[in-house]
């Protein structure tokens, strides 16, 4: 895989996020999308009439009970008759949508693209119905029928990890503490909280080894990003030159079998995210990153459950297999540590409106690289690079994207 | 009659601005804060086809555990598939002894209401003897405590005697 046209580059001009919350009864998914779009247009200093293409990012047709909802989001912001495409890959949808923007612009199909994503996952259906909808993203003939659901799948992965490496519950509890804490400095976060490892350990056991506070949340919300070439930005974006220039320098994607059971045994077996290993290596190679823990200033990691973030560290090459728990305990991934992760609060603290999640990661990395984040969560810039990792299923679709500041 | 004319009406209420910190000049949506909420019920029944792995379920009713072996590369998939995903050869059915080893499990104290299972509920991944990849199913009859469950323990396929809502529930795993 070689990027042929090294001259043609893709930039992130701006982003917007509509507050993530347990339930946004003030509006519906269409309203949140509009809010995120308006903010992204303001942030990028662009006008919708100049933008050539859009990408829709949402996961579930069940939650919003509206098929081809992208048509509505697209027409609501006056994009007709310009082209739109929908991207879908479960929890990885937003990450794949960013990758899609890169591909479309890089190929020359368009010079500019607006990517909007959201999900209507809050409290409009009871939580057990929501769990059922999400379970439909595992194999409905073979997994759902044995009463499989997501926390149970992830819990199996984690018990396998604990058995293999001696990873401890207290170690992944630190992830929940960190992400809820980081969310305190993000006014758009769903679940900011100042808690301790003991609080996590003492929270209600849901599915061993995961307690209530190890889990991410079902959230309502939307996010949006605007991308373009340099030439287009110079002509159409007031932000160009006025705000730091942020380039998309790497994108990678990997997959694995839908059912964990089918994955090559014992490696990755049910322990590791093979798709994440594969996708991150692609992205690092493209961005010229050799040692991701040193070569990145921040990393938004897909923390659907606290242990998932630990295993992801290993599969993203931030540490060796089995090492993640000890490093997390030492604070390596805290604000002020070697590589701060989920400065936004992540899925656990910021929230997880699926189609918005990956785009929200992108907005966070953009804000960090522009040094626009709340001072309490702003990272120190050294390499001026930030990464995001987003996955669907139990690592079925994995998308890793890298932004870099060009001064 | 007004709002009472709407059979599905749940409520009309005034929503608060969820992002006042973004709007120091005042709420830009202030004219759009009256919200209506309806009840919307949907109920579907499908006539679902289990396709080319139907035989697996038919054999479960005969208390036999069958899966597929690839005549091309020899791989035995724990969960049957009509085409080998490694070499795309059409597979052959093969009966397994139904014994195996526990490779992962989780213990749920709460489950969504749609799942008709007893609490605590144990979902397990089992590497079956004679198969190259594992199989996912419930682990039952593990004794008086879930502490008895250990990765690496021997388990076997057991068959259900009562009526079930899905043929996959004709089996489960239990300690061997
Ligand atoms: Zn084969």
Coordinates of C-alpha atoms and ligand atoms in Angstrom, one line a residue:
Chain A
X1 CA 0.0 0.0 0.0
X2 CA 1.6 3.2 -1.2
X3 CA 0.2 6.7 -1.2
X4 CA 0.8 7.7 -4.7
X5 CA 0.1 11.4 -4.7
X6 CA 2.3 12.9 -2.0
X7 CA 1.5 16.4 -3.1
X8 CA -2.2 16.1 -2.5
X9 CA -2.8 16.3 1.3
X10 CA -5.9 16.2 3.4
X11 CA -6.5 18.7 6.2
X12 CA -9.0 18.9 9.1
X13 CA -10.4 22.4 9.0
X14 CA -12.8 22.2 12.0
X15 CA -15.1 20.3 14.2
X16 CA -18.2 20.5 16.2
X17 CA -19.9 18.4 18.9
X18 CA -23.4 18.5 20.2
X19 CA -23.5 17.6 23.9
X20 CA -23.4 14.0 24.8
X21 CA -26.0 13.1 27.4
X22 CA -28.1 10.2 28.8
X23 CA -31.1 11.6 27.0
X24 CA -31.4 14.7 24.8
X25 CA -35.1 15.2 25.1
X26 CA -34.7 18.7 23.8
X27 CA -34.4 17.4 20.3
X28 CA -33.9 14.3 18.1
X29 CA -30.9 13.1 16.1
X30 CA -31.7 15.5 13.3
X31 CA -31.5 18.4 15.7
X32 CA -28.2 17.3 17.2
X33 CA -26.7 16.8 13.8
X34 CA -27.6 20.3 12.8
X35 CA -26.0 21.7 16.0
X36 CA -22.8 19.8 15.4
X37 CA -22.7 20.9 11.8
X38 CA -23.3 24.5 12.6
X39 CA -20.4 24.4 15.1
X40 CA -18.1 22.7 12.7
X41 CA -18.8 25.2 10.0
X42 CA -18.1 28.1 12.4
X43 CA -15.0 26.5 13.7
X44 CA -13.7 25.8 10.2
X45 CA -14.8 29.2 8.8
X46 CA -16.5 27.5 5.9
X47 CA -19.9 27.8 4.2
X48 CA -22.0 24.8 3.4
X49 CA -22.6 25.9 -0.1
X50 CA -18.9 25.6 -0.9
X51 CA -18.5 22.0 0.5
X52 CA -18.7 19.4 -2.2
X53 CA -19.5 16.2 -0.5
X54 CA -20.8 14.7 2.8
X55 CA -20.4 11.4 4.6
X56 CA -23.0 10.1 7.1
X57 CA -21.9 8.3 10.1
X58 CA -24.5 6.4 12.2
X59 CA -24.7 2.7 13.2
X60 CA -28.2 1.6 14.1
X61 CA -31.3 1.6 12.1
X62 CA -33.1 0.3 15.1
X63 CA -32.4 3.0 17.6
X64 CA -33.7 5.8 15.4
X65 CA -36.2 3.7 13.5
X66 CA -35.4 5.7 10.4
X67 CA -33.8 4.0 7.4
X68 CA -31.4 6.0 5.2
X69 CA -31.4 8.7 7.8
X70 CA -28.4 10.2 6.0
X71 CA -30.7 11.6 3.4
X72 CA -32.4 13.6 6.0
X73 CA -29.2 14.9 7.7
X74 CA -27.8 15.8 4.3
X75 CA -30.9 17.7 3.1
X76 CA -31.4 19.4 6.5
X77 CA -28.1 21.2 6.0
X78 CA -28.8 22.1 2.4
X79 CA -26.4 19.7 0.8
X80 CA -28.7 18.5 -2.0
X81 CA -28.0 17.8 -4.9
X82 CA -24.4 17.2 -3.9
X83 CA -23.2 13.7 -3.2
X84 CA -23.4 11.8 0.1
X85 CA -22.3 8.4 1.2
X86 CA -23.1 6.5 4.4
X87 CA -20.3 4.6 6.2
X88 CA -21.2 1.9 8.9
X89 CA -19.0 -0.3 11.0
X90 CA -20.7 -0.5 14.4
X91 CA -18.7 1.3 17.1
X92 CA -16.0 2.0 14.5
X93 CA -18.4 3.9 12.2
X94 CA -17.0 7.4 13.0
X95 CA -13.4 6.3 12.6
X96 CA -14.2 4.7 9.3
X97 CA -16.0 7.9 8.2
X98 CA -12.9 10.0 8.8
X99 CA -10.9 7.4 6.8
X100 CA -13.6 7.8 4.1
X101 CA -13.2 11.5 4.0
X102 CA -9.4 11.0 3.5
X103 CA -10.0 8.5 0.7
X104 CA -12.5 10.6 -1.2
X105 CA -10.4 13.8 -1.0
X106 CA -7.1 12.1 -1.6
X107 CA -8.5 10.3 -4.7
X108 CA -9.7 13.6 -6.1
X109 CA -13.4 12.7 -6.1
X110 CA -13.8 15.9 -4.2
X111 CA -11.7 18.6 -2.6
X112 CA -13.8 19.1 0.5
X113 CA -16.1 17.0 2.6
X114 CA -18.3 17.4 5.7
X115 CA -18.7 14.3 7.9
X116 CA -21.5 14.2 10.3
X117 CA -22.4 11.5 12.7
X118 CA -24.6 10.7 15.7
X119 CA -26.8 8.2 17.4
X120 CA -30.1 8.2 19.2
X121 CA -29.2 5.7 22.0
X122 CA -30.4 7.4 25.1
X123 CA -33.5 6.5 27.1
X124 CA -36.2 6.5 24.4
X125 CA -36.2 2.7 24.7
X126 CA -35.8 0.9 28.0
X127 CA -32.2 -0.2 28.7
X128 CA -32.9 -3.9 28.1
X129 CA -34.3 -3.1 24.7
X130 CA -31.2 -1.0 24.0
X131 CA -29.1 -4.0 25.0
X132 CA -31.1 -6.1 22.6
X133 CA -30.5 -3.7 19.7
X134 CA -26.8 -3.6 20.4
X135 CA -26.7 -7.4 20.7
X136 CA -28.0 -7.5 17.1
X137 CA -24.5 -6.3 16.1
X138 CA -23.2 -9.7 17.1
X139 CA -24.1 -12.9 15.1
X140 CA -27.8 -13.2 15.4
X141 CA -27.9 -16.9 14.5
X142 CA -25.0 -18.1 16.7
X143 CA -24.3 -15.6 19.5
X144 CA -27.5 -13.7 20.3
X145 CA -29.4 -17.0 20.6
X146 CA -27.3 -18.3 23.4
X147 CA -28.2 -15.0 25.2
X148 CA -25.0 -13.3 24.1
X149 CA -24.7 -9.6 24.7
X150 CA -21.9 -7.2 24.5
X151 CA -20.7 -6.9 28.1
X152 CA -20.7 -10.7 28.3
X153 CA -18.5 -11.0 25.2
X154 CA -16.0 -8.3 26.5
X155 CA -16.0 -9.9 29.9
X156 CA -15.0 -13.2 28.3
X157 CA -12.1 -11.4 26.5
X158 CA -11.0 -9.9 29.8
X159 CA -11.1 -13.1 31.8
X160 CA -8.9 -14.6 29.1
X161 CA -6.5 -11.7 29.4
X162 CA -6.5 -12.0 33.2
X163 CA -5.8 -15.7 32.9
X164 CA -3.0 -15.2 30.4
X165 CA -1.2 -12.2 31.8
X166 CA -2.3 -11.8 35.4
X167 CA -4.1 -8.5 34.7
X168 CA -6.1 -7.4 37.7
X169 CA -9.5 -5.8 38.1
X170 CA -7.9 -2.9 40.1
X171 CA -5.8 -2.2 37.1
X172 CA -8.6 -1.8 34.6
X173 CA -10.6 0.1 37.3
X174 CA -7.9 2.8 37.0
X175 CA -9.0 3.4 33.4
X176 CA -12.5 4.2 34.6
X177 CA -11.1 6.6 37.2
X178 CA -9.0 8.4 34.6
X179 CA -11.7 8.7 31.9
X180 CA -14.4 9.9 34.3
X181 CA -11.9 12.4 35.7
X182 CA -10.8 13.7 32.3
X183 CA -14.5 14.2 31.4
X184 CA -14.7 16.7 34.3
X185 CA -12.8 19.1 32.1
X186 CA -15.1 18.6 29.1
X187 CA -18.4 20.5 29.4
X188 CA -19.9 18.3 26.7
X189 CA -19.3 15.1 28.5
X190 CA -22.1 12.8 29.6
X191 CA -20.5 11.4 32.7
X192 CA -17.8 13.5 34.5
X193 CA -17.0 12.1 37.9
X194 CA -14.3 12.2 40.5
X195 CA -14.1 8.6 41.7
X196 CA -11.5 6.2 43.1
X197 CA -10.5 2.6 42.2
X198 CA -12.4 1.5 45.3
X199 CA -15.5 3.2 44.0
X200 CA -15.2 1.2 40.7
X201 CA -14.5 -2.0 42.6
X202 CA -17.4 -1.5 44.9
X203 CA -19.9 -0.6 42.2
X204 CA -22.5 -3.1 41.3
X205 CA -21.2 -6.3 39.6
X206 CA -22.8 -6.5 36.2
X207 CA -20.8 -9.2 34.4
X208 CA -17.7 -10.5 36.0
X209 CA -15.1 -9.0 35.8
X210 CA -16.9 -5.8 34.9
X211 CA -18.7 -3.6 37.4
X212 CA -21.1 -0.8 36.7
X213 CA -18.4 1.8 36.6
X214 CA -16.2 -0.2 34.2
X215 CA -18.8 0.3 31.4
X216 CA -19.3 3.1 28.9
X217 CA -22.7 4.6 28.5
X218 CA -25.5 4.8 26.0
X219 CA -25.6 8.4 25.0
X220 CA -27.4 10.7 22.7
X221 CA -25.3 13.1 20.7
X222 CA -23.7 14.1 17.4
X223 CA -20.3 15.3 16.1
X224 CA -19.0 16.7 12.8
X225 CA -15.7 17.3 11.1
X226 CA -14.8 19.3 7.9
X227 CA -11.9 18.2 5.7
X228 CA -10.4 19.6 2.5
X229 CA -7.3 20.0 0.4
X230 CA -4.9 23.0 1.0
X231 CA -6.0 24.7 -2.2
X232 CA -9.7 24.4 -1.4
X233 CA -9.1 25.7 2.2
X234 CA -7.1 28.7 1.0
X235 CA -10.0 29.7 -1.2
X236 CA -13.0 28.7 1.0
X237 CA -12.0 28.4 4.7
X238 CA -11.5 31.5 6.9
X239 CA -9.8 29.3 9.5
X240 CA -6.9 28.5 7.1
X241 CA -3.8 30.4 8.4
X242 CA -5.9 31.9 11.2
X243 CA -5.9 28.6 13.2
X244 CA -3.1 26.0 13.4
X245 CA -3.0 23.7 10.4
X246 CA -4.0 20.1 11.1
X247 CA -3.3 17.4 8.5
X248 CA -4.6 13.8 8.4
X249 CA -1.3 12.0 8.1
X250 CA -2.3 8.4 8.7
X251 CA -5.3 6.1 8.4
X252 CA -5.5 2.4 8.9
X253 CA -8.3 -0.2 9.1
X254 CA -8.3 -3.8 10.2
X255 CA -11.0 -6.4 10.8
X256 CA -11.6 -9.7 12.5
X257 CA -14.2 -12.5 12.4
X258 CA -17.6 -11.3 13.6
X259 CA -17.7 -14.1 16.2
X260 CA -14.7 -14.1 18.6
X261 CA -14.9 -17.9 18.6
X262 CA -13.8 -18.1 14.9
X263 CA -10.6 -16.1 15.3
X264 CA -7.4 -18.0 15.0
X265 CA -6.8 -19.8 18.3
X266 CA -4.9 -19.1 20.6
X267 CA -3.6 -16.0 18.9
X268 CA -5.4 -13.6 18.8
X269 CA -7.9 -16.0 20.1
X270 CA -10.5 -14.2 22.3
X271 CA -7.8 -12.1 24.0
X272 CA -6.5 -9.6 21.5
X273 CA -7.8 -7.3 18.8
X274 CA -6.0 -8.5 15.7
X275 CA -7.8 -5.9 13.5
X276 CA -6.4 -3.2 15.7
X277 CA -2.9 -4.5 15.4
X278 CA -3.3 -4.6 11.7
X279 CA -4.9 -1.2 11.3
X280 CA -2.6 0.6 13.6
X281 CA 0.5 -0.6 11.9
X282 CA -0.9 0.7 8.6
X283 CA -1.6 4.1 10.1
X284 CA 1.8 4.3 11.8
X285 CA 3.6 3.4 8.7
X286 CA 1.7 6.1 6.7
X287 CA 2.4 8.7 9.3
X288 CA 6.0 7.8 9.8
X289 CA 5.5 6.7 13.4
X290 CA 8.0 4.2 14.8
X291 CA 7.4 4.3 18.5
X292 CA 3.8 5.3 19.0
X293 CA 4.0 5.9 22.8
X294 CA 6.8 8.4 22.2
X295 CA 5.8 9.7 18.8
X296 CA 2.2 10.8 19.8
X297 CA 1.1 13.6 22.1
X298 CA -2.4 12.2 22.8
X299 CA -4.5 9.2 21.9
X300 CA -8.3 8.7 22.0
X301 CA -8.7 4.9 22.6
X302 CA -11.9 2.9 22.2
X303 CA -12.8 2.3 25.9
X304 CA -16.2 0.6 25.5
X305 CA -15.2 -1.1 28.8
X306 CA -12.3 -0.2 31.0
X307 CA -10.4 -3.5 30.2
X308 CA -10.9 -2.9 26.4
X309 CA -8.7 0.2 26.8
X310 CA -6.0 -1.8 28.4
X311 CA -6.0 -4.5 25.7
X312 CA -6.2 -1.8 23.0
X313 CA -2.9 -0.2 24.4
X314 CA -1.2 -3.5 23.7
X315 CA -2.7 -4.0 20.3
X316 CA -2.0 -0.4 19.3
X317 CA 1.6 -1.0 20.1
X318 CA 1.7 1.4 23.1
X319 CA 3.2 -1.3 25.2
X320 CA 3.9 -5.1 25.1
X321 CA 1.2 -7.7 25.5
X322 CA 0.4 -8.1 29.2
X323 CA 2.0 -4.8 30.2
X324 CA -0.9 -2.5 30.0
X325 CA -2.3 -3.0 33.5
X326 CA 1.0 -2.1 35.2
X327 CA 1.6 0.9 33.1
X328 CA -2.0 2.2 33.6
X329 CA -1.4 1.8 37.4
X330 CA 1.7 3.9 37.1
X331 CA -0.2 6.7 35.4
X332 CA 1.6 6.5 32.1
X333 CA -1.6 7.3 30.3
X334 CA -2.9 10.0 32.6
X335 CA -2.9 13.7 31.9
X336 CA 0.7 14.6 32.5
X337 CA 1.9 11.1 31.8
X338 CA 4.0 9.8 28.9
X339 CA 1.0 9.5 26.5
X340 CA -2.3 10.9 27.8
X341 CA -5.2 8.9 26.5
X342 CA -8.9 9.8 26.3
X343 CA -8.4 13.3 27.3
X344 CA -12.0 13.9 26.3
X345 CA -13.2 11.4 28.8
X346 CA -13.5 8.6 26.2
X347 CA -16.5 6.5 25.8
X348 CA -16.6 5.9 29.6
X349 CA -16.5 9.6 30.5
X350 CA -17.5 11.6 27.4
X351 CA -20.1 9.1 26.3
X352 CA -20.8 6.7 23.4
X353 CA -23.4 7.9 20.9
X354 CA -22.0 5.3 18.4
X355 CA -22.0 7.2 15.1
X356 CA -20.7 10.3 16.8
X357 CA -18.0 8.6 18.9
X358 CA -15.2 8.3 16.4
X359 CA -15.9 11.8 15.1
X360 CA -15.9 13.1 18.6
X361 CA -12.4 11.6 19.0
X362 CA -11.3 13.5 15.9
X363 CA -12.7 16.7 17.3
X364 CA -10.8 16.1 20.6
X365 CA -7.5 15.4 18.8
X366 CA -8.1 18.5 16.6
X367 CA -8.7 20.7 19.8
X368 CA -5.6 19.2 21.5
X369 CA -3.3 19.8 18.5
X370 CA -4.6 23.4 18.2
X371 CA -4.1 23.8 22.0
X372 CA -7.8 24.8 22.3
X373 CA -8.7 22.2 24.9
X374 CA -9.7 23.2 28.5
X375 CA -6.3 24.0 30.2
X376 CA -7.0 21.3 32.7
X377 CA -7.1 18.6 30.0
X378 CA -4.7 20.2 27.4
X379 CA -1.7 18.0 26.7
X380 CA 1.8 19.3 26.1
X381 CA 2.7 19.3 22.4
X382 CA 6.0 17.6 21.4
X383 CA 5.6 15.5 18.3
X384 CA 2.4 17.5 17.5
X385 CA 0.7 14.3 16.5
X386 CA -2.5 12.8 18.0
X387 CA -4.2 9.5 17.2
X388 CA -7.6 8.0 17.5
X389 CA -8.8 4.4 17.7
X390 CA -12.3 3.4 17.1
X391 CA -13.8 -0.1 16.8
X392 CA -17.0 -2.0 16.3
X393 CA -18.2 -5.3 17.6
X394 CA -15.5 -7.1 19.7
X395 CA -12.8 -5.6 17.4
X396 CA -14.7 -6.6 14.2
X397 CA -14.0 -3.3 12.5
X398 CA -11.1 -1.2 13.6
X399 CA -10.2 2.2 12.3
X400 CA -7.1 4.1 13.4
X401 CA -6.5 7.7 12.2
X402 CA -3.7 10.1 12.9
X403 CA -3.7 13.9 12.8
X404 CA -0.6 16.1 12.8
X405 CA -0.1 19.8 13.3
X406 CA 1.8 21.6 10.6
X407 CA 3.3 24.9 11.8
Chain B
X1 CA -60.3 18.7 21.9
X2 CA -56.7 19.8 21.4
X3 CA -53.8 17.5 22.5
X4 CA -56.2 14.9 23.8
X5 CA -57.0 14.1 20.2
X6 CA -53.6 12.4 19.8
X7 CA -54.0 8.8 20.9
X8 CA -50.2 8.2 21.3
X9 CA -49.4 11.4 23.1
X10 CA -47.1 10.9 26.1
X11 CA -46.2 14.4 27.1
X12 CA -45.6 18.0 26.0
X13 CA -42.9 19.7 27.9
X14 CA -40.4 22.6 27.9
X15 CA -36.8 21.4 27.4
X16 CA -33.8 23.1 28.9
X17 CA -30.8 24.2 26.9
X18 CA -28.3 21.4 27.3
X19 CA -25.4 23.6 26.4
X20 CA -25.9 26.9 28.2
X21 CA -22.1 27.2 28.4
X22 CA -22.0 27.6 24.6
X23 CA -24.7 30.3 24.6
X24 CA -23.5 33.3 26.8
X25 CA -25.6 35.6 24.6
X26 CA -28.8 33.6 25.2
X27 CA -30.3 30.4 23.9
X28 CA -30.4 30.4 20.1
X29 CA -33.1 27.7 20.1
X30 CA -35.4 29.4 22.6
X31 CA -38.3 29.3 20.2
X32 CA -37.9 25.5 19.8
X33 CA -37.9 24.3 23.4
X34 CA -41.5 23.0 23.5
X35 CA -41.2 19.3 22.8
X36 CA -43.8 16.6 22.2
X37 CA -43.2 13.0 23.0
X38 CA -45.3 10.1 21.6
X39 CA -45.5 6.4 22.2
X40 CA -44.5 4.4 19.2
X41 CA -45.0 0.7 19.2
X42 CA -43.5 -1.7 16.6
X43 CA -44.0 -5.5 16.6
X44 CA -42.5 -7.8 13.9
X45 CA -42.4 -11.5 13.4
X46 CA -40.0 -13.0 10.9
X47 CA -39.9 -16.3 9.1
X48 CA -36.2 -16.8 9.6
X49 CA -34.2 -19.3 7.5
X50 CA -31.1 -20.9 9.0
X51 CA -29.7 -21.6 5.6
X52 CA -26.9 -24.0 4.9
X53 CA -26.1 -24.6 8.6
X54 CA -29.6 -25.9 9.3
X55 CA -28.2 -29.4 9.6
X56 CA -26.3 -28.4 12.8
X57 CA -29.6 -27.6 14.5
X58 CA -31.4 -30.6 13.1
X59 CA -28.6 -32.9 14.5
X60 CA -28.8 -31.1 17.9
X61 CA -32.4 -32.3 18.1
X62 CA -30.9 -35.8 17.7
X63 CA -28.4 -35.1 20.5
X64 CA -25.5 -35.0 18.1
X65 CA -22.9 -32.3 17.8
X66 CA -21.8 -31.9 14.2
X67 CA -19.6 -29.2 12.6
X68 CA -17.8 -28.8 9.3
X69 CA -14.3 -29.9 8.2
X70 CA -12.6 -28.4 5.2
X71 CA -11.5 -31.0 2.6
X72 CA -9.2 -28.4 1.1
X73 CA -7.0 -27.4 4.1
X74 CA -8.3 -29.8 6.8
X75 CA -9.5 -27.0 9.2
X76 CA -12.3 -28.0 11.4
X77 CA -14.4 -24.9 12.3
X78 CA -16.0 -25.2 15.8
X79 CA -19.0 -23.2 14.6
X80 CA -19.9 -24.8 11.2
X81 CA -19.7 -22.9 8.0
X82 CA -20.6 -24.1 4.5
X83 CA -17.5 -22.5 3.0
X84 CA -14.1 -22.7 4.6
X85 CA -13.1 -19.1 5.4
X86 CA -9.4 -20.0 5.1
X87 CA -9.5 -21.5 1.6
X88 CA -13.0 -21.1 0.3
X89 CA -13.6 -24.8 -0.2
X90 CA -17.1 -26.2 0.3
X91 CA -16.9 -28.1 3.6
X92 CA -18.1 -31.5 4.8
X93 CA -20.1 -32.3 7.9
X94 CA -18.3 -34.0 10.7
X95 CA -19.5 -35.3 14.1
X96 CA -17.4 -34.3 17.2
X97 CA -17.3 -36.1 20.6
X98 CA -18.6 -32.9 22.3
X99 CA -15.8 -32.7 24.9
X100 CA -13.5 -29.7 25.2
X101 CA -11.8 -27.1 27.4
X102 CA -13.0 -23.8 28.7
X103 CA -11.0 -20.9 27.2
X104 CA -13.0 -17.9 28.5
X105 CA -16.2 -17.1 30.4
X106 CA -18.1 -14.3 31.9
X107 CA -20.6 -14.3 34.8
X108 CA -23.6 -12.0 34.5
X109 CA -25.5 -10.9 37.6
X110 CA -27.9 -8.8 35.4
X111 CA -29.1 -9.6 32.0
X112 CA -31.4 -7.7 29.6
X113 CA -35.0 -8.7 30.1
X114 CA -35.3 -10.2 26.6
X115 CA -32.9 -13.0 27.7
X116 CA -34.7 -15.9 29.2
X117 CA -31.9 -17.2 31.4
X118 CA -31.2 -17.8 35.1
X119 CA -29.0 -15.5 37.1
X120 CA -26.1 -15.7 37.5
X121 CA -25.7 -16.5 33.8
X122 CA -22.4 -17.8 32.5
X123 CA -21.4 -17.3 28.9
X124 CA -18.4 -19.4 27.8
X125 CA -16.1 -20.0 25.0
X126 CA -15.0 -23.7 24.6
X127 CA -12.3 -25.2 22.5
X128 CA -13.9 -28.5 21.5
X129 CA -11.8 -31.6 21.0
X130 CA -11.4 -32.2 17.3
X131 CA -12.1 -28.6 16.3
X132 CA -9.5 -25.8 15.5
X133 CA -11.6 -22.9 16.6
X134 CA -13.8 -22.6 19.7
X135 CA -17.6 -22.5 20.2
X136 CA -19.6 -20.0 22.3
X137 CA -22.5 -21.2 24.5
X138 CA -23.8 -21.0 28.1
X139 CA -22.1 -23.0 30.8
X140 CA -24.6 -24.5 33.3
X141 CA -24.4 -27.1 36.2
X142 CA -21.1 -25.6 37.5
X143 CA -22.1 -26.4 41.1
X144 CA -23.0 -24.1 44.0
X145 CA -20.6 -21.3 43.1
X146 CA -19.3 -19.6 40.0
X147 CA -15.9 -19.7 41.8
X148 CA -15.8 -23.3 40.6
X149 CA -15.4 -22.1 37.0
X150 CA -11.8 -21.9 35.8
X151 CA -10.2 -21.3 32.4
X152 CA -8.7 -24.6 31.3
X153 CA -11.3 -26.8 33.0
X154 CA -12.7 -29.7 31.0
X155 CA -16.3 -29.3 29.8
X156 CA -18.7 -31.1 27.5
X157 CA -21.8 -30.6 25.4
X158 CA -25.0 -31.4 27.2
X159 CA -28.5 -31.6 25.7
X160 CA -31.7 -29.9 26.8
X161 CA -34.7 -32.1 27.6
X162 CA -37.3 -29.3 27.8
X163 CA -38.9 -27.3 24.9
X164 CA -36.8 -24.4 23.7
X165 CA -37.5 -21.2 21.7
X166 CA -34.4 -21.6 19.5
X167 CA -32.7 -24.8 18.3
X168 CA -29.3 -23.6 19.5
X169 CA -30.7 -23.9 23.1
X170 CA -31.1 -27.6 22.5
X171 CA -27.5 -27.8 23.9
X172 CA -25.3 -26.1 26.5
X173 CA -22.0 -26.7 28.1
X174 CA -21.4 -28.3 31.5
X175 CA -18.3 -29.4 33.4
X176 CA -17.1 -32.8 32.2
Ligands
LIG1 ZN1 -10.0 -24.7 4.1

